[in-house]
Amino acid sequence: MRNRHSRRQSGGIAEINMTPLIDMVFILLIFFIVTTTFVKETGVEVNRPSAKTAVEKERANILVAIRENDEIWIDNRQVDRRAVRANVERLHAENPEGSVIILADENAKTGLLIEVMDQARLAGVANVSIAAERD
């Protein structure tokens, strides 16, 4: 009689608890969102000069583009040369470990390039680089 009673209890409908599975899905979703890196672009296409000694830089948080017609672009917006320092300061405050890469067109004026580099350094960024194409 004891065997009959235990058979009835084990013959019930088995349920799968979905709560731990849903918790794991949310944890994985949060993990992938937090670890994702986003590609930043300047918003314009620039013809960079080529260099044999060009080295690829892994992370650059602030990209500044200088077009051949002396337009300066930061964060998909055209900015005035007097506003470069303020924009770089704002972006540098978001990530103090970041660096600045200047994407200057090969036909851009050197004086403007030097001025933008100077403004980036005055904004408190120690690591300022100029982008070039690798030969």
Coordinates of N, CA and C in Angstrom, one line a residue:
M1 N 0.8 -1.2 0.0 CA 0.0 0.0 0.0 C 0.9 1.3 0.0
R2 N 1.9 1.1 0.6 CA 2.9 2.3 0.7 C 3.4 2.6 -0.7
N3 N 3.7 1.6 -1.5 CA 4.1 1.8 -2.9 C 3.1 2.5 -3.8
R4 N 1.9 2.1 -3.6 CA 0.8 2.8 -4.4 C 0.7 4.3 -4.1
H5 N 0.8 4.6 -2.8 CA 0.7 6.0 -2.4 C 1.9 6.9 -3.0
S6 N 3.1 6.3 -3.0 CA 4.2 7.0 -3.5 C 4.2 7.2 -5.0
R7 N 3.6 6.2 -5.7 CA 3.4 6.3 -7.1 C 2.5 7.4 -7.5
R8 N 1.4 7.6 -6.7 CA 0.5 8.7 -7.1 C 1.1 10.1 -6.9
Q9 N 2.0 10.2 -5.9 CA 2.6 11.5 -5.7 C 3.6 11.8 -6.8
S10 N 4.4 10.8 -7.3 CA 5.4 11.1 -8.3 C 4.8 11.2 -9.7
G11 N 3.5 10.8 -9.9 CA 2.9 10.8 -11.2 C 2.3 12.2 -11.5
G12 N 2.5 13.2 -10.6 CA 1.9 14.5 -10.8 C 2.6 15.3 -11.9
I13 N 2.1 16.4 -12.3 CA 2.7 17.2 -13.3 C 3.9 17.9 -12.8
A14 N 5.0 17.8 -13.6 CA 6.2 18.4 -13.2 C 6.3 19.9 -13.7
E15 N 6.7 20.8 -12.9 CA 6.8 22.2 -13.4 C 8.2 22.7 -13.4
I16 N 8.5 23.5 -14.4 CA 9.9 24.0 -14.5 C 9.8 25.5 -14.0
N17 N 10.6 25.8 -13.0 CA 10.7 27.1 -12.5 C 11.5 28.0 -13.4
M18 N 10.8 29.0 -14.0 CA 11.4 29.9 -15.0 C 12.2 31.1 -14.4
T19 N 12.0 31.4 -13.2 CA 12.5 32.5 -12.6 C 14.1 32.5 -12.6
P20 N 14.8 31.5 -12.3 CA 16.2 31.5 -12.4 C 16.7 31.7 -13.9
L21 N 16.0 31.2 -14.8 CA 16.4 31.3 -16.2 C 16.2 32.8 -16.7
I22 N 15.1 33.4 -16.3 CA 14.9 34.8 -16.6 C 15.9 35.7 -15.9
D23 N 16.3 35.4 -14.7 CA 17.3 36.1 -14.0 C 18.7 36.1 -14.7
M24 N 19.0 34.9 -15.2 CA 20.3 34.7 -15.9 C 20.3 35.5 -17.2
V25 N 19.1 35.5 -17.9 CA 19.0 36.2 -19.2 C 19.2 37.7 -19.0
F26 N 18.6 38.2 -17.9 CA 18.8 39.7 -17.6 C 20.2 40.0 -17.2
I27 N 20.9 39.1 -16.4 CA 22.3 39.3 -16.0 C 23.2 39.3 -17.3
L28 N 23.0 38.4 -18.2 CA 23.8 38.4 -19.4 C 23.5 39.6 -20.3
L29 N 22.3 40.1 -20.3 CA 21.9 41.3 -21.1 C 22.6 42.5 -20.5
I30 N 22.6 42.6 -19.2 CA 23.3 43.7 -18.5 C 24.8 43.7 -18.8
F31 N 25.4 42.5 -18.7 CA 26.8 42.3 -18.9 C 27.2 42.7 -20.3
F32 N 26.4 42.3 -21.3 CA 26.8 42.7 -22.7 C 26.6 44.2 -23.0
I33 N 25.6 44.8 -22.4 CA 25.4 46.2 -22.5 C 26.5 47.0 -21.9
V34 N 27.0 46.6 -20.7 CA 28.0 47.3 -20.0 C 29.4 47.2 -20.7
T35 N 29.7 46.0 -21.3 CA 31.0 45.8 -21.9 C 31.1 46.1 -23.3
T36 N 30.0 46.6 -23.9 CA 30.0 47.0 -25.3 C 30.8 48.3 -25.5
T37 N 31.6 48.3 -26.5 CA 32.3 49.6 -26.9 C 31.6 50.1 -28.1
F38 N 31.5 51.4 -28.1 CA 30.8 52.1 -29.3 C 31.9 52.8 -30.1
V39 N 31.7 52.7 -31.4 CA 32.7 53.4 -32.3 C 32.3 54.9 -32.4
K40 N 33.2 55.7 -32.1 CA 33.0 57.2 -32.3 C 33.5 57.6 -33.6
E41 N 32.8 58.5 -34.2 CA 33.2 59.1 -35.5 C 33.1 60.6 -35.4
T42 N 33.8 61.3 -36.3 CA 33.8 62.7 -36.3 C 32.6 63.3 -37.1
G43 N 32.0 62.5 -38.0 CA 30.9 63.0 -38.8 C 31.2 63.5 -40.2
V44 N 32.5 63.5 -40.5 CA 32.9 63.9 -41.9 C 34.0 63.0 -42.3
E45 N 34.2 62.9 -43.6 CA 35.2 62.1 -44.3 C 36.4 63.0 -44.5
V46 N 37.6 62.5 -44.1 CA 38.8 63.3 -44.2 C 39.9 62.4 -45.0
N47 N 40.6 63.0 -45.9 CA 41.7 62.4 -46.6 C 42.9 62.5 -45.8
R48 N 43.3 61.5 -45.0 CA 44.4 61.6 -44.1 C 45.7 61.4 -44.9
P49 N 46.8 62.0 -44.5 CA 48.1 61.8 -45.1 C 48.6 60.4 -44.8
S50 N 49.5 59.9 -45.6 CA 50.1 58.6 -45.3 C 51.4 58.7 -44.6
A51 N 51.8 57.7 -43.8 CA 53.1 57.7 -43.1 C 53.5 56.3 -42.9
K52 N 54.8 56.0 -43.1 CA 55.3 54.7 -42.9 C 55.4 54.3 -41.5
T53 N 55.5 55.3 -40.6 CA 55.7 55.0 -39.2 C 54.4 55.1 -38.4
A54 N 53.3 55.1 -39.1 CA 52.0 55.2 -38.4 C 51.7 54.0 -37.6
V55 N 51.2 54.2 -36.4 CA 50.9 53.2 -35.4 C 49.4 53.2 -35.1
E56 N 48.8 52.1 -35.0 CA 47.4 52.0 -34.7 C 47.2 52.3 -33.2
K57 N 46.3 53.1 -32.9 CA 46.0 53.5 -31.5 C 44.7 52.8 -31.1
E58 N 44.7 52.1 -30.0 CA 43.6 51.2 -29.6 C 42.3 52.1 -29.2
R59 N 42.5 53.0 -28.3 CA 41.4 53.7 -27.8 C 41.6 55.2 -27.9
A60 N 40.7 55.9 -28.5 CA 40.7 57.3 -28.6 C 39.3 57.8 -28.3
N61 N 39.1 58.5 -27.3 CA 37.8 58.9 -26.9 C 37.3 60.2 -27.5
I62 N 38.2 61.1 -27.9 CA 37.8 62.4 -28.5 C 38.5 62.4 -29.9
L63 N 37.6 62.5 -30.9 CA 38.1 62.6 -32.3 C 37.8 64.0 -32.8
V64 N 38.7 64.7 -33.3 CA 38.6 66.0 -33.9 C 39.0 65.9 -35.4
A65 N 38.1 66.3 -36.3 CA 38.4 66.3 -37.7 C 38.6 67.7 -38.2
I66 N 39.6 67.9 -39.1 CA 39.8 69.2 -39.7 C 39.8 68.9 -41.2
R67 N 38.8 69.5 -41.9 CA 38.7 69.4 -43.3 C 39.6 70.3 -44.1
E68 N 39.7 70.1 -45.4 CA 40.6 71.0 -46.2 C 40.1 72.4 -46.3
N69 N 38.8 72.6 -46.1 CA 38.2 74.0 -46.1 C 38.2 74.6 -44.8
D70 N 39.0 74.1 -43.8 CA 39.2 74.7 -42.5 C 38.0 74.5 -41.6
E71 N 37.1 73.5 -41.9 CA 36.0 73.2 -41.0 C 36.5 72.3 -39.9
I72 N 36.1 72.5 -38.7 CA 36.5 71.6 -37.5 C 35.3 70.9 -37.1
W73 N 35.3 69.6 -37.0 CA 34.2 68.8 -36.6 C 34.6 68.0 -35.3
I74 N 33.7 68.0 -34.3 CA 33.9 67.3 -33.1 C 32.5 66.7 -32.7
D75 N 32.5 65.4 -32.5 CA 31.2 64.7 -32.1 C 30.1 65.0 -33.0
N76 N 30.3 64.8 -34.3 CA 29.3 64.9 -35.4 C 28.8 66.3 -35.5
R77 N 29.5 67.3 -35.0 CA 29.0 68.7 -35.1 C 30.2 69.6 -35.6
Q78 N 29.9 70.6 -36.4 CA 30.9 71.5 -36.8 C 31.0 72.6 -35.7
V79 N 32.3 72.8 -35.3 CA 32.5 73.8 -34.2 C 33.4 74.9 -34.7
D80 N 33.3 76.0 -34.1 CA 34.2 77.2 -34.4 C 35.6 76.9 -33.7
R81 N 36.6 77.4 -34.3 CA 38.0 77.2 -33.8 C 38.1 77.7 -32.3
R82 N 37.3 78.7 -32.0 CA 37.4 79.3 -30.6 C 36.6 78.4 -29.6
A83 N 35.8 77.4 -30.1 CA 35.0 76.5 -29.2 C 35.7 75.2 -29.1
V84 N 36.8 74.9 -29.7 CA 37.5 73.6 -29.6 C 37.8 73.3 -28.2
R85 N 38.4 74.2 -27.5 CA 38.9 74.0 -26.1 C 37.7 73.6 -25.2
A86 N 36.6 74.3 -25.3 CA 35.4 74.0 -24.5 C 34.8 72.7 -24.8
N87 N 34.8 72.3 -26.1 CA 34.2 71.0 -26.5 C 35.1 69.9 -26.0
V88 N 36.4 70.0 -26.1 CA 37.4 69.0 -25.7 C 37.3 68.9 -24.1
E89 N 37.2 70.0 -23.4 CA 37.1 70.0 -22.0 C 35.9 69.2 -21.5
R90 N 34.7 69.4 -22.2 CA 33.5 68.7 -21.9 C 33.6 67.2 -22.1
L91 N 34.2 66.8 -23.3 CA 34.3 65.4 -23.6 C 35.4 64.8 -22.7
H92 N 36.4 65.5 -22.3 CA 37.5 65.0 -21.4 C 36.9 64.8 -20.0
A93 N 36.0 65.6 -19.6 CA 35.4 65.5 -18.3 C 34.6 64.2 -18.2
E94 N 34.0 63.8 -19.3 CA 33.3 62.5 -19.3 C 34.2 61.3 -19.1
N95 N 35.4 61.4 -19.7 CA 36.4 60.3 -19.5 C 37.8 60.9 -19.4
P96 N 38.2 61.1 -18.1 CA 39.5 61.7 -17.9 C 40.7 60.9 -18.4
E97 N 40.5 59.6 -18.6 CA 41.6 58.8 -19.1 C 41.7 58.8 -20.7
G98 N 40.8 59.5 -21.3 CA 40.8 59.5 -22.8 C 41.9 60.3 -23.4
S99 N 42.0 60.1 -24.7 CA 43.0 60.9 -25.5 C 42.3 61.6 -26.6
V100 N 43.0 62.4 -27.3 CA 42.5 63.2 -28.5 C 43.3 62.7 -29.7
I101 N 42.5 62.4 -30.7 CA 43.1 62.1 -32.0 C 42.6 63.1 -33.0
I102 N 43.5 63.8 -33.7 CA 43.1 64.8 -34.7 C 43.2 64.2 -36.1
L103 N 42.1 64.2 -36.8 CA 42.1 63.6 -38.1 C 42.1 64.8 -39.1
A104 N 43.3 65.2 -39.5 CA 43.4 66.4 -40.4 C 43.5 65.9 -41.8
D105 N 42.8 66.6 -42.7 CA 42.9 66.4 -44.1 C 44.4 66.7 -44.6
E106 N 44.9 66.0 -45.6 CA 46.2 66.3 -46.0 C 46.4 67.6 -46.6
N107 N 45.3 68.3 -47.0 CA 45.4 69.6 -47.6 C 45.0 70.7 -46.6
A108 N 44.8 70.3 -45.3 CA 44.4 71.3 -44.3 C 45.6 72.1 -43.9
K109 N 45.4 73.3 -43.4 CA 46.5 74.2 -43.1 C 47.1 73.8 -41.8
T110 N 48.4 73.8 -41.8 CA 49.2 73.4 -40.7 C 49.0 74.3 -39.5
G111 N 48.8 75.6 -39.7 CA 48.5 76.5 -38.6 C 47.3 76.2 -37.9
L112 N 46.2 75.8 -38.6 CA 45.0 75.4 -37.9 C 45.2 74.1 -37.1
L113 N 45.9 73.1 -37.7 CA 46.2 71.9 -37.0 C 47.0 72.2 -35.7
I114 N 48.0 73.0 -35.7 CA 48.7 73.4 -34.5 C 47.8 74.1 -33.5
E115 N 46.9 74.9 -34.0 CA 46.0 75.6 -33.1 C 45.1 74.7 -32.4
V116 N 44.5 73.7 -33.1 CA 43.6 72.7 -32.6 C 44.4 71.8 -31.5
M117 N 45.6 71.4 -31.9 CA 46.4 70.7 -30.9 C 46.7 71.5 -29.6
D118 N 47.0 72.7 -29.8 CA 47.2 73.6 -28.6 C 46.0 73.7 -27.8
Q119 N 44.8 73.9 -28.4 CA 43.6 74.0 -27.7 C 43.2 72.7 -26.9
A120 N 43.6 71.6 -27.5 CA 43.3 70.3 -26.9 C 44.2 70.1 -25.7
R121 N 45.5 70.5 -25.8 CA 46.4 70.5 -24.6 C 46.0 71.4 -23.5
L122 N 45.5 72.6 -23.9 CA 45.1 73.6 -22.9 C 43.8 73.1 -22.2
A123 N 43.1 72.2 -22.9 CA 41.9 71.6 -22.2 C 42.2 70.6 -21.2
G124 N 43.5 70.3 -21.1 CA 43.9 69.3 -20.0 C 44.2 67.9 -20.5
V125 N 44.2 67.7 -21.8 CA 44.5 66.4 -22.4 C 46.0 66.3 -22.7
A126 N 46.7 65.4 -22.1 CA 48.1 65.3 -22.3 C 48.4 64.5 -23.5
N127 N 47.6 63.5 -23.9 CA 47.9 62.6 -25.0 C 47.1 63.1 -26.3
V128 N 47.7 63.8 -27.1 CA 47.1 64.3 -28.3 C 47.9 63.8 -29.5
S129 N 47.2 63.1 -30.5 CA 47.9 62.5 -31.6 C 47.3 63.0 -32.9
I130 N 48.0 62.8 -34.0 CA 47.5 63.1 -35.3 C 47.4 61.8 -36.1
A131 N 46.2 61.6 -36.7 CA 45.9 60.4 -37.5 C 46.6 60.4 -38.8
A132 N 47.1 59.3 -39.3 CA 47.6 59.1 -40.6 C 47.3 57.8 -41.1
E133 N 47.3 57.6 -42.4 CA 47.1 56.3 -43.1 C 48.4 55.6 -43.1
R134 N 48.4 54.3 -42.9 CA 49.6 53.5 -42.9 C 49.9 53.1 -44.4
D135 N 51.2 53.3 -44.8 CA 51.6 53.0 -46.2 C 51.5 51.5 -46.4

